[in-house]
mmCIF file of C-alpha atoms in Angstrom:
data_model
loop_
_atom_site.group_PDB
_atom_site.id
_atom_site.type_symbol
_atom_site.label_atom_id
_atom_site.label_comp_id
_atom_site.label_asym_id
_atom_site.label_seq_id
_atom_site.Cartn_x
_atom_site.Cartn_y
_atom_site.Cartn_z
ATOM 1 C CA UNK A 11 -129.036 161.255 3.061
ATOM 2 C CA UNK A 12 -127.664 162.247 -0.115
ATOM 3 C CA UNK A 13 -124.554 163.168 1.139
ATOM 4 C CA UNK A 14 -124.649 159.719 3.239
ATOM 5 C CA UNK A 15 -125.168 157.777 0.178
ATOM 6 C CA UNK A 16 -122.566 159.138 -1.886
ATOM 7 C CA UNK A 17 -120.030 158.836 0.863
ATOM 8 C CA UNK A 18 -121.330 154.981 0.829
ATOM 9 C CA UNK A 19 -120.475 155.076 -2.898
ATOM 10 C CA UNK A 20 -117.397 155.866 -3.208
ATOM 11 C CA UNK A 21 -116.115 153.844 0.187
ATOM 12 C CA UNK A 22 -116.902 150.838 -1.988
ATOM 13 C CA UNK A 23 -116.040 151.903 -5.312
ATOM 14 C CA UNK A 24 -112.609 151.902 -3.712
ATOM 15 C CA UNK A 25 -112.962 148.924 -1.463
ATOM 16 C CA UNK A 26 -113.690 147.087 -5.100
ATOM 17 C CA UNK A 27 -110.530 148.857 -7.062
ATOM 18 C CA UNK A 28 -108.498 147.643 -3.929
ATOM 19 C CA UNK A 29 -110.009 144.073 -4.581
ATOM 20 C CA UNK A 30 -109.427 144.167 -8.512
ATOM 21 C CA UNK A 31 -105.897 145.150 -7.487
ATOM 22 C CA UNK A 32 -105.240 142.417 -5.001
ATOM 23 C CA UNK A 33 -106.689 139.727 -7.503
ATOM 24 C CA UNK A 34 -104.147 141.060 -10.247
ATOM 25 C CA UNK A 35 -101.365 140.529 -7.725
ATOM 26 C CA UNK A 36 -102.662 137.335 -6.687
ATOM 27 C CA UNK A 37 -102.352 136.178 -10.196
ATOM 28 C CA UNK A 38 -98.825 137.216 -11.430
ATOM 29 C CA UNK A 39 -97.639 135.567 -7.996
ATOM 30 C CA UNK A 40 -99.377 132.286 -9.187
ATOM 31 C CA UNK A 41 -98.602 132.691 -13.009
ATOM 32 C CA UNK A 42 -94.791 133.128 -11.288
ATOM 33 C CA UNK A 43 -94.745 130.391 -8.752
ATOM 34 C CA UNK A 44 -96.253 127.843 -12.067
ATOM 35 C CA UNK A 45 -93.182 128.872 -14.468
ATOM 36 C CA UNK A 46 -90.566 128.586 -11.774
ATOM 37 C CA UNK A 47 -91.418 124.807 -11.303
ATOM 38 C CA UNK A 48 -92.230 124.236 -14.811
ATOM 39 C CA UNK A 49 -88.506 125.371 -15.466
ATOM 40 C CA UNK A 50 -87.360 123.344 -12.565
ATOM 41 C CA UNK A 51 -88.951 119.771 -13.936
ATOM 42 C CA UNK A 52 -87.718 120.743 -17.242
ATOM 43 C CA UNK A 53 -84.296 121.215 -16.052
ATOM 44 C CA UNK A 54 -84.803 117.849 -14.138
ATOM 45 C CA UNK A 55 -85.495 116.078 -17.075
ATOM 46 C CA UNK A 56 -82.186 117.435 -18.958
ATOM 47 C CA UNK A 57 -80.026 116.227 -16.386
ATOM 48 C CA UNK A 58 -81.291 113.321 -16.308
ATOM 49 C CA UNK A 59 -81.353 112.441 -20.346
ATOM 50 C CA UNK A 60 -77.956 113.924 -20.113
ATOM 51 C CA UNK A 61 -76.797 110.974 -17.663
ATOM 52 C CA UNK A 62 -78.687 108.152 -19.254
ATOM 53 C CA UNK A 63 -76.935 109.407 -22.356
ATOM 54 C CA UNK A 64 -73.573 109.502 -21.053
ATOM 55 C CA UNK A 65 -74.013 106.183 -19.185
ATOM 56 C CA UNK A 66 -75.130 104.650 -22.194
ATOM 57 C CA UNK A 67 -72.366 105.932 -24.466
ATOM 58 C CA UNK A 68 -69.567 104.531 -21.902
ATOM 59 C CA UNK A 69 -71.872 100.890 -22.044
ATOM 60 C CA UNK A 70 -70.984 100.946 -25.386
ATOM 61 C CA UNK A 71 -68.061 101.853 -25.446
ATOM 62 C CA UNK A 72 -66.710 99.373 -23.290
ATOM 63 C CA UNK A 73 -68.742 96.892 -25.401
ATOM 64 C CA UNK A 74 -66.793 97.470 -28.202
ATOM 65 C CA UNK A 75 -63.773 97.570 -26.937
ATOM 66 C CA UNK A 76 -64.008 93.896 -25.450
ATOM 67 C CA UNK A 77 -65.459 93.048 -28.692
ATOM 68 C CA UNK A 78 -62.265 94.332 -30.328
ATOM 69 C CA UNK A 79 -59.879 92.479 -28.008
ATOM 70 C CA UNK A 80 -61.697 89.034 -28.602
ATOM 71 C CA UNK A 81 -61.528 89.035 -31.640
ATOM 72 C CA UNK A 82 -57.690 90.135 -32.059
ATOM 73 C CA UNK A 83 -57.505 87.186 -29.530
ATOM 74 C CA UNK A 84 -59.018 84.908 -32.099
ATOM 75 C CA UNK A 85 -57.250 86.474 -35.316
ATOM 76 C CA UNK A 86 -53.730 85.551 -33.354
ATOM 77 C CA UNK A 87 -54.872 82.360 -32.080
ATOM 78 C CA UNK A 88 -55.856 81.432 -36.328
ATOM 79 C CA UNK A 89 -52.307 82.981 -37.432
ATOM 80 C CA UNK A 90 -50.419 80.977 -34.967
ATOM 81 C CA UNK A 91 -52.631 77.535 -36.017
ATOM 82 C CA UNK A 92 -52.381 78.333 -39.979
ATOM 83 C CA UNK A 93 -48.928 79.005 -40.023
ATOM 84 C CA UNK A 94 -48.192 75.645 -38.075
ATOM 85 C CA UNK A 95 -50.261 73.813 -40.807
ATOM 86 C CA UNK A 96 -48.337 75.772 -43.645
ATOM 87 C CA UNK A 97 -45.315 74.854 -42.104
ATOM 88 C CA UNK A 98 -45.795 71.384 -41.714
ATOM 89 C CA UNK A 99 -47.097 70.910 -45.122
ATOM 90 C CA UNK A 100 -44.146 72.519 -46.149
ATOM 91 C CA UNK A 101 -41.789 70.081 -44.630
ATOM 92 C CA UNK A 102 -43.618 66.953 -45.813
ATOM 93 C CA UNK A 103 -43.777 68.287 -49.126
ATOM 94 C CA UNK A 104 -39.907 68.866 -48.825
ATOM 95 C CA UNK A 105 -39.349 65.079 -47.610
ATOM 96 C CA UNK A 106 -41.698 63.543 -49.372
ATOM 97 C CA UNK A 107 -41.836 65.133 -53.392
ATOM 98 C CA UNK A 108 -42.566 61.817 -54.673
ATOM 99 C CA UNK A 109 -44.595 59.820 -52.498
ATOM 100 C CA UNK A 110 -47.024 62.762 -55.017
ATOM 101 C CA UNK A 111 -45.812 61.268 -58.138
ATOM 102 C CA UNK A 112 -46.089 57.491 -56.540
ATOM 103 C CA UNK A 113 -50.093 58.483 -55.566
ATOM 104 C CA UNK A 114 -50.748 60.253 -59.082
ATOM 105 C CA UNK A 115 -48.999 57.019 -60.693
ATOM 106 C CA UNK A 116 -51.224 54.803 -58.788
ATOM 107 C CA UNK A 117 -54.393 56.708 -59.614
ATOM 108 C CA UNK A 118 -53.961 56.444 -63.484
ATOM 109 C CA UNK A 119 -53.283 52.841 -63.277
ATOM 110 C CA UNK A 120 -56.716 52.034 -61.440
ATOM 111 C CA UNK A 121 -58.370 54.587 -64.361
ATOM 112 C CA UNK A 122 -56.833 52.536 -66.964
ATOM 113 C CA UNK A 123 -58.166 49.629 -65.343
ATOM 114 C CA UNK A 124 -61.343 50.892 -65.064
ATOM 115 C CA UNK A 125 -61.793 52.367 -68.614
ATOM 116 C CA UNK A 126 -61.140 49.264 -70.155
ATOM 117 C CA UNK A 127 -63.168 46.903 -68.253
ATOM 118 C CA UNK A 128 -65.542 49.179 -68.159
ATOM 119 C CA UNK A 129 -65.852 50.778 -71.523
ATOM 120 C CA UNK A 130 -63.487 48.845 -73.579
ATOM 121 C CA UNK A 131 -61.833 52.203 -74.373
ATOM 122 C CA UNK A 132 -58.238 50.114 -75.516
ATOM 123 C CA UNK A 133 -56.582 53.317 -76.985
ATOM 124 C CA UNK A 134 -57.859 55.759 -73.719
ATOM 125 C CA UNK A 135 -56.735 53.111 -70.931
ATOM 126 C CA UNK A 136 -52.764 52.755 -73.279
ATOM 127 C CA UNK A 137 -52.236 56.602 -73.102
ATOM 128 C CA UNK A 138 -53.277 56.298 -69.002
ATOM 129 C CA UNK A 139 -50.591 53.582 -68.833
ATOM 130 C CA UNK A 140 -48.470 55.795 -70.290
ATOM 131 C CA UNK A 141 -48.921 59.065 -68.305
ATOM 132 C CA UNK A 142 -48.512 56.867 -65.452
ATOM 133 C CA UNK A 143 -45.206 55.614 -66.293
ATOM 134 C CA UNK A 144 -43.726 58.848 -67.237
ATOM 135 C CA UNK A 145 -45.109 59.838 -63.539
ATOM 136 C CA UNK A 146 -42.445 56.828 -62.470
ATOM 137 C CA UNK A 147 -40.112 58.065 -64.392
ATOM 138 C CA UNK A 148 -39.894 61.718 -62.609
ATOM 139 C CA UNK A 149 -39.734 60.128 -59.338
ATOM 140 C CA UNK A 150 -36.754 58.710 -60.341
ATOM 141 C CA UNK A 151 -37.138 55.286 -58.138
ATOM 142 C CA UNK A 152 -34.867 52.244 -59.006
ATOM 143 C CA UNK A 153 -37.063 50.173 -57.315
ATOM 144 C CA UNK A 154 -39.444 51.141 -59.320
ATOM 145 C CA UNK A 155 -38.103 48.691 -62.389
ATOM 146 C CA UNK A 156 -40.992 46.170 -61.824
ATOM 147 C CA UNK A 157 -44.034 48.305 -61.708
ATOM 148 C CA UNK A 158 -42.804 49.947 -64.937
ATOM 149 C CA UNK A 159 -41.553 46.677 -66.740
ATOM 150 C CA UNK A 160 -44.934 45.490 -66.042
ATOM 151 C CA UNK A 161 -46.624 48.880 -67.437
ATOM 152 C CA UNK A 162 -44.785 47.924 -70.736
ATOM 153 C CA UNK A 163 -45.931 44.280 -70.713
ATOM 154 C CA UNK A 164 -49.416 45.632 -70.573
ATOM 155 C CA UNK A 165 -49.226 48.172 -73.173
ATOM 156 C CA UNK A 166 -47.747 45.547 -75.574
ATOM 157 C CA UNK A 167 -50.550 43.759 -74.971
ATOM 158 C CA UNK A 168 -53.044 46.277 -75.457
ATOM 159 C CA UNK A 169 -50.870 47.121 -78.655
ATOM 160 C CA UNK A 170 -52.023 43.817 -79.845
ATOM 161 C CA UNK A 171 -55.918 43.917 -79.715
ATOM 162 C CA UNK A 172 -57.358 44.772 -83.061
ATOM 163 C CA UNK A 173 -58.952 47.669 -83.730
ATOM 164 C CA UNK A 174 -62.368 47.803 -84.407
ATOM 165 C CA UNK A 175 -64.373 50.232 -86.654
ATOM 166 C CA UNK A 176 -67.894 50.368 -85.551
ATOM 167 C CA UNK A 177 -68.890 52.967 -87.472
ATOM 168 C CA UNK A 178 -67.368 51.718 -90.513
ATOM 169 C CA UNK A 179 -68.997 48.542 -89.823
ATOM 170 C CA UNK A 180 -72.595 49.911 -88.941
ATOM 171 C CA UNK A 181 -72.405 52.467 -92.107
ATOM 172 C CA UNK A 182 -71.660 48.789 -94.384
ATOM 173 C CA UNK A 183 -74.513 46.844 -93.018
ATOM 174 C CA UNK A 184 -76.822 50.005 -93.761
ATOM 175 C CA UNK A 185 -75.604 50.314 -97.191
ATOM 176 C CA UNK A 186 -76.375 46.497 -97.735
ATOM 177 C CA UNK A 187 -79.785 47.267 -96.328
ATOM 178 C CA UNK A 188 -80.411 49.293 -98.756
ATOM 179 C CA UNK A 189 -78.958 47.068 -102.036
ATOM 180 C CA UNK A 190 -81.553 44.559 -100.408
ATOM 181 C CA UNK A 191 -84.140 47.009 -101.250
ATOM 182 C CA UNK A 192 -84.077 46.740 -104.710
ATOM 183 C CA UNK A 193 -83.117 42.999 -105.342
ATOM 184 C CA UNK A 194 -85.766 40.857 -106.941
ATOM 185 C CA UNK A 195 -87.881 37.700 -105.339
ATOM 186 C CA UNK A 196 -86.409 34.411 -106.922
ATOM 187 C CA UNK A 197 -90.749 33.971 -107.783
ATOM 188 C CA UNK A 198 -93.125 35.074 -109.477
ATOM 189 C CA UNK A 199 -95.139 38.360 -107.270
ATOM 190 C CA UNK A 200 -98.230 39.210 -108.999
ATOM 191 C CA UNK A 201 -101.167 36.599 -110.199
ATOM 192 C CA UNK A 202 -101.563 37.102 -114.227
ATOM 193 C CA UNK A 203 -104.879 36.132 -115.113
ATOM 194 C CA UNK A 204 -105.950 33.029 -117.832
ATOM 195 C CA UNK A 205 -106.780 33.722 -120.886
ATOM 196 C CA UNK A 206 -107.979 32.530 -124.101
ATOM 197 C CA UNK A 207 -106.315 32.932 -127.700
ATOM 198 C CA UNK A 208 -110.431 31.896 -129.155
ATOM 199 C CA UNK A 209 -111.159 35.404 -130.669
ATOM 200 C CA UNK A 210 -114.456 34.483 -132.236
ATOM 201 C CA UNK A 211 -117.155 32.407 -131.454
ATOM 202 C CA UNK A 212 -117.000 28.435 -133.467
ATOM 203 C CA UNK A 213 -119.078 28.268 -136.555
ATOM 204 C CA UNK A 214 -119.459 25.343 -138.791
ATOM 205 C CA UNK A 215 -120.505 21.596 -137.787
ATOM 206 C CA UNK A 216 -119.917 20.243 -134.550
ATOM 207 C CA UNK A 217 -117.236 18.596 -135.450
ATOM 208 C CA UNK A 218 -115.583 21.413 -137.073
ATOM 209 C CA UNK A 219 -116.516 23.510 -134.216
ATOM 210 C CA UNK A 220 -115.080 20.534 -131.672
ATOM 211 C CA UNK A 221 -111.825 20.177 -133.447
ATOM 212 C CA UNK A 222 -111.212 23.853 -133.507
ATOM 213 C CA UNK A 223 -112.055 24.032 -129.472
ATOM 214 C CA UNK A 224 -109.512 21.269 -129.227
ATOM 215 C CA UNK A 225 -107.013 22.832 -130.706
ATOM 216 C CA UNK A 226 -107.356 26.086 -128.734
ATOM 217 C CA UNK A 227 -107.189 24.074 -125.363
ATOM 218 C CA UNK A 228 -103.759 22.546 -126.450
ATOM 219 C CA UNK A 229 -102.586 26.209 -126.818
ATOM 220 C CA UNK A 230 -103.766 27.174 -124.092
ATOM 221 C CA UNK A 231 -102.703 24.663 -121.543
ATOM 222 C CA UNK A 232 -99.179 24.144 -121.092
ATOM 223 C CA UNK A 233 -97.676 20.692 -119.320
ATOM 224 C CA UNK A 234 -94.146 20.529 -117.273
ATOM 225 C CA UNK A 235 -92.875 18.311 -116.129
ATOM 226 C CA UNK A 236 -90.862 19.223 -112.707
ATOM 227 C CA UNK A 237 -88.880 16.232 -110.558
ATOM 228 C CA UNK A 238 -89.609 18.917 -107.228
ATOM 229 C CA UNK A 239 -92.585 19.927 -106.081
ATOM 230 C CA UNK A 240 -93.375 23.363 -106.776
ATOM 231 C CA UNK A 241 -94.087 26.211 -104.617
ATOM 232 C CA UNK A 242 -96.682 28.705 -104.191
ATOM 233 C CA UNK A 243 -96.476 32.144 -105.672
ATOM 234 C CA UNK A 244 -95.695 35.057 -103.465
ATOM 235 C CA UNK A 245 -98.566 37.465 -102.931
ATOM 236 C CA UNK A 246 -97.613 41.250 -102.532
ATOM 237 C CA UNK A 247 -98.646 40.997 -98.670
ATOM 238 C CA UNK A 248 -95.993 37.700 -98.807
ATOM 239 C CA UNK A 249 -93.160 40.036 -100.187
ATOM 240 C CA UNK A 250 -93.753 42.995 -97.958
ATOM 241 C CA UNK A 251 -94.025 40.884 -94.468
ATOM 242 C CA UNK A 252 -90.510 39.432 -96.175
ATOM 243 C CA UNK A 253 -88.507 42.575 -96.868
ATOM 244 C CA UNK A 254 -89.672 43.655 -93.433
ATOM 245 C CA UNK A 255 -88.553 40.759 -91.945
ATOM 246 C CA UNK A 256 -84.822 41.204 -93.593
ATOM 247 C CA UNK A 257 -84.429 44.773 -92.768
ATOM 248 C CA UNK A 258 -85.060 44.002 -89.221
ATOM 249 C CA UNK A 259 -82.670 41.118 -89.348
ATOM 250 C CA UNK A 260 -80.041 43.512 -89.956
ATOM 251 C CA UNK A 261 -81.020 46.399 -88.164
ATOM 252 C CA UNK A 262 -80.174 43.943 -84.732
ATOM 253 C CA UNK A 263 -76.874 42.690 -85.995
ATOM 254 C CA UNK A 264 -76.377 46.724 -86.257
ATOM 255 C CA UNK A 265 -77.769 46.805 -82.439
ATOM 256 C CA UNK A 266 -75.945 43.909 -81.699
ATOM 257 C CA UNK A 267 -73.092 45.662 -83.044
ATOM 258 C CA UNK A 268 -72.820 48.497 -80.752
ATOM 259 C CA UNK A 269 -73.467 46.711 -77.415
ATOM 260 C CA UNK A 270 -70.349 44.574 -78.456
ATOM 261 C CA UNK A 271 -72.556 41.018 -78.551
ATOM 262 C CA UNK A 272 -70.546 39.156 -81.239
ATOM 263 C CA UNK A 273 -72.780 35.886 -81.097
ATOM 264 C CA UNK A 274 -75.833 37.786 -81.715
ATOM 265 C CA UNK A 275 -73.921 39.811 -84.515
ATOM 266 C CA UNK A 276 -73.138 36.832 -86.513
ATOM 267 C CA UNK A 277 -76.368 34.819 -85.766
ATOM 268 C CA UNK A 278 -78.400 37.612 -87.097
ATOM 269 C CA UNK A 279 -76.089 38.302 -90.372
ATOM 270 C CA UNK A 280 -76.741 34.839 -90.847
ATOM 271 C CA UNK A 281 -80.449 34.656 -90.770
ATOM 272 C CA UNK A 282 -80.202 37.546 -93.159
ATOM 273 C CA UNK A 283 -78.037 35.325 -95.631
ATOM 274 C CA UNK A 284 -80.771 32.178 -95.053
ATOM 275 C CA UNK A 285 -83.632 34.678 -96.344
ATOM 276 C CA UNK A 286 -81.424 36.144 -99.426
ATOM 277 C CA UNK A 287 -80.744 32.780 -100.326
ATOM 278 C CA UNK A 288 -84.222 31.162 -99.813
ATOM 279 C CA UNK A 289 -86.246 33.897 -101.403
ATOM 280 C CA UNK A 290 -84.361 35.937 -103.528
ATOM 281 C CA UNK A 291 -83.236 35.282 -106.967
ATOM 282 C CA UNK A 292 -79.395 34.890 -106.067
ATOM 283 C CA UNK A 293 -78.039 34.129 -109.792
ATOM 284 C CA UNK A 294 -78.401 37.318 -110.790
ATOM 285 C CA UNK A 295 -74.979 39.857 -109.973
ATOM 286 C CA UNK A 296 -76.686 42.068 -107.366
ATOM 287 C CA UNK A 297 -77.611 39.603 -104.864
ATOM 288 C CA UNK A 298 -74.271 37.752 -105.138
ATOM 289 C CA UNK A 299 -72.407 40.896 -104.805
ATOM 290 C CA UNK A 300 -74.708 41.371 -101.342
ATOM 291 C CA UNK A 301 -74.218 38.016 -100.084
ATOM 292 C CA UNK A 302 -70.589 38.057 -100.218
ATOM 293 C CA UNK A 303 -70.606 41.133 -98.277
ATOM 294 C CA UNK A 304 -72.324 40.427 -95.761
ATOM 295 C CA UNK A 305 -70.169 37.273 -95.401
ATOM 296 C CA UNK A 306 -67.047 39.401 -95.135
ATOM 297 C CA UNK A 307 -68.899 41.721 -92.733
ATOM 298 C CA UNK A 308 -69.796 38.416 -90.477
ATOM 299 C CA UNK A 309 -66.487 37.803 -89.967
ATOM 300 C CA UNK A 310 -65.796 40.871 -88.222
ATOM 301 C CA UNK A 311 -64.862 40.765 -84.292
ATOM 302 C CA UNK A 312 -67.040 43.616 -82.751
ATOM 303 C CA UNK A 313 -65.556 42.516 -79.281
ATOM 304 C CA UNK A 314 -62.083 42.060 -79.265
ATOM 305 C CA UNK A 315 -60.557 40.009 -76.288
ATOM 306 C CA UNK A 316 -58.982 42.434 -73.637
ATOM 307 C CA UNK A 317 -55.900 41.653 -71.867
ATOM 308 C CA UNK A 318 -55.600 41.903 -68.103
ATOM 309 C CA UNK A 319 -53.826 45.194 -67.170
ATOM 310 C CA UNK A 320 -53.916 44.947 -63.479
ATOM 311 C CA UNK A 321 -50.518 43.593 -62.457
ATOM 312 C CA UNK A 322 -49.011 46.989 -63.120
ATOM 313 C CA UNK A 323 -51.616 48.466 -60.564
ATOM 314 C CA UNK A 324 -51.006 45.638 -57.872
ATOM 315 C CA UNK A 325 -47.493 45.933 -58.111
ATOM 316 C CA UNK A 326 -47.044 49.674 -57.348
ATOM 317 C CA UNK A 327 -49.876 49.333 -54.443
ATOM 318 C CA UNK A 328 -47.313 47.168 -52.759
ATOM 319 C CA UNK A 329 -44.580 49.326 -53.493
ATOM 320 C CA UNK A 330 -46.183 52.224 -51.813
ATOM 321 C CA UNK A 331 -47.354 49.523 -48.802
ATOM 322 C CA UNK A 332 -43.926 48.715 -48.310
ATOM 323 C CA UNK A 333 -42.272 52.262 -48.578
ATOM 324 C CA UNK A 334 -44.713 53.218 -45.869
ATOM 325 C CA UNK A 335 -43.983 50.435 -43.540
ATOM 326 C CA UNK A 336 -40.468 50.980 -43.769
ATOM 327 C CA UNK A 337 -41.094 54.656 -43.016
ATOM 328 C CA UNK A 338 -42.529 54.045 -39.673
ATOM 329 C CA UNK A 339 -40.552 51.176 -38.396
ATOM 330 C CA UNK A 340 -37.553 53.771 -39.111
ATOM 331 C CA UNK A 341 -39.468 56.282 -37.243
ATOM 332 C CA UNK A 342 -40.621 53.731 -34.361
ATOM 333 C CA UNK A 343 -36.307 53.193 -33.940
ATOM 334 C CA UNK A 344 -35.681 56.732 -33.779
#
């Protein structure tokens, strides 16, 4: 029995190494068979990035190369149209040098017209006129005379308006202004209060005491006689409202000045000389040295009559009408 059950040990202590041994193999045949398909989907994968890769590059590629021929196409096609512009320009501005100097001509003219109907600007529309005649003059056009004998008939007349100094003008009138300031009312401002020359009280009889009360009152009430009626005195209030009123009188001719309203100009220099003379004291020197001023000053012409300079303009527009007619009835014949 003992031998029996050792025998039965040892049978399946190798029966179990044979298993262990089988199980081993089993394994390192399935670890193998895993890693050799592992490597195969791997190398699957790389073929396949490697052809998406390639496929994509040549997209690309051939992308950018249409890109490139389009837009040489396009660069030739704005070459060829530019250089048919240029050369057109070119030969109208060979043929046609001063229909330039007759459109630059034209365009000063109308500015000149402009600028002084406008603005009144008499020196700044004469030196137009005469940029736009020396324009005439380089295009070198007999028939041409009119437009410029015209252009001198209008700067002869503009040579003829009078000048006139505002500033200088506005500057007087404020320096009168101030004269005015200081000149004195031809009455009497401030109220002077009565009073008595009876120092002491009367003493003595009553008719000594009447007699002397008598003669006080005869010095102390004065009788004129006057063929006019008199007029009030001027109260401080009176004589402020007034000086107000003169300063502002002159302030608008100054207004009226600078807008160029010459009726206004002179009707308000004129109130100003009807207050100086109504309620100023005009025989002394000061105010008679003002008033003449501002007489001399109303005589001014702060807006000038302004000559028509248009024929100039009108002529030359029918030049250039003309020259362009002609041009394409020639053309139409050829």
């Amino acid at each position: 029995m003992i031998i029996l059950a050792v025998a039965l040990t040892f049978i399946a202590w190798q029966g179990w190494q044979r298993l262990e041994s089988q199980q081993q193999r089993i394994n390192e045949l399935a670890q193998q068979a895993e890693g050799s398909a592992t490597q195969q989907a791997v190398s699957d994968l790389e073929a396949r990035f490697d052809s998406g890769e390639a496929e994509r590059d040549e997209a690309l590629q051939s992308n950018l190369d249409e890109l490139r021929d389009e837009f040489a196409s396009y660069r030739s096609d704005v070459d060829d149209t530019l250089g048919q512009v240029l050369d057109q320009l070119s030969q109208e501005q060979e043929t046609d040098d001063r229909d330039w100097l007759h459109a630059e001509a034209a365009y000063l003219l109308r500015l000149a017209n402009q600028r002084l109907q406008l603005e009144g600007d008499v020196e700044g529309s004469a030196a137009l006129l005469r940029t736009a005649d020396a324009r005439l003059v380089d295009a070198d056009n007999p028939a041409l005379t009119t437009v410029r004998g015209e252009i001198a008939s209008e700067l002869a007349a503009l040579d003829a308006v009078p000048r006139v100094d505002r500033t200088g003008l506005y500057l007087a009138l404020n320096a009168q202004q101030e004269r005015i300031s200081g000149l004195r009312l031809s009455q009497e401002i401030e109220e002077r209060a009565v009073t008595s020359g009876i120092e002491q009280p009367p003493t003595g009889t009553f008719q000594r005491q009447l007699a002397r009360f008598g003669q006080e009152l005869k010095d102390l009430v004065v009788i004129r006689h006057h063929d006019e009626a008199l007029e009030a005195l001027v109260t401080p209030e009176q004589e402020s409202y007034l000086r107000q009123s003169l300063r502002l009188v002159l302030e608008q001719s100054q207004l009226a000045l600078l807008n160029e309203e010459q009726e206004l100009y002179e009707t308000s220099i004129d109130k100003a000389l009807e207050l100086l003379n109504g309620y100023y004291d005009t025989s002394r020197e000061e105010a008679q040295s003002v008033i003449s001023r501002l007489q001399e000053l109303q005589q001014a012409q702060v807006k000038p009559e302004l000559p028509d300079i248009s024929a100039s303009q009108q002529e030359l527009a029918r030049f250039i009408e003309n020259r362009y007619a002609s041009r394409d009835q020639s053309g139409g014949d050829s």
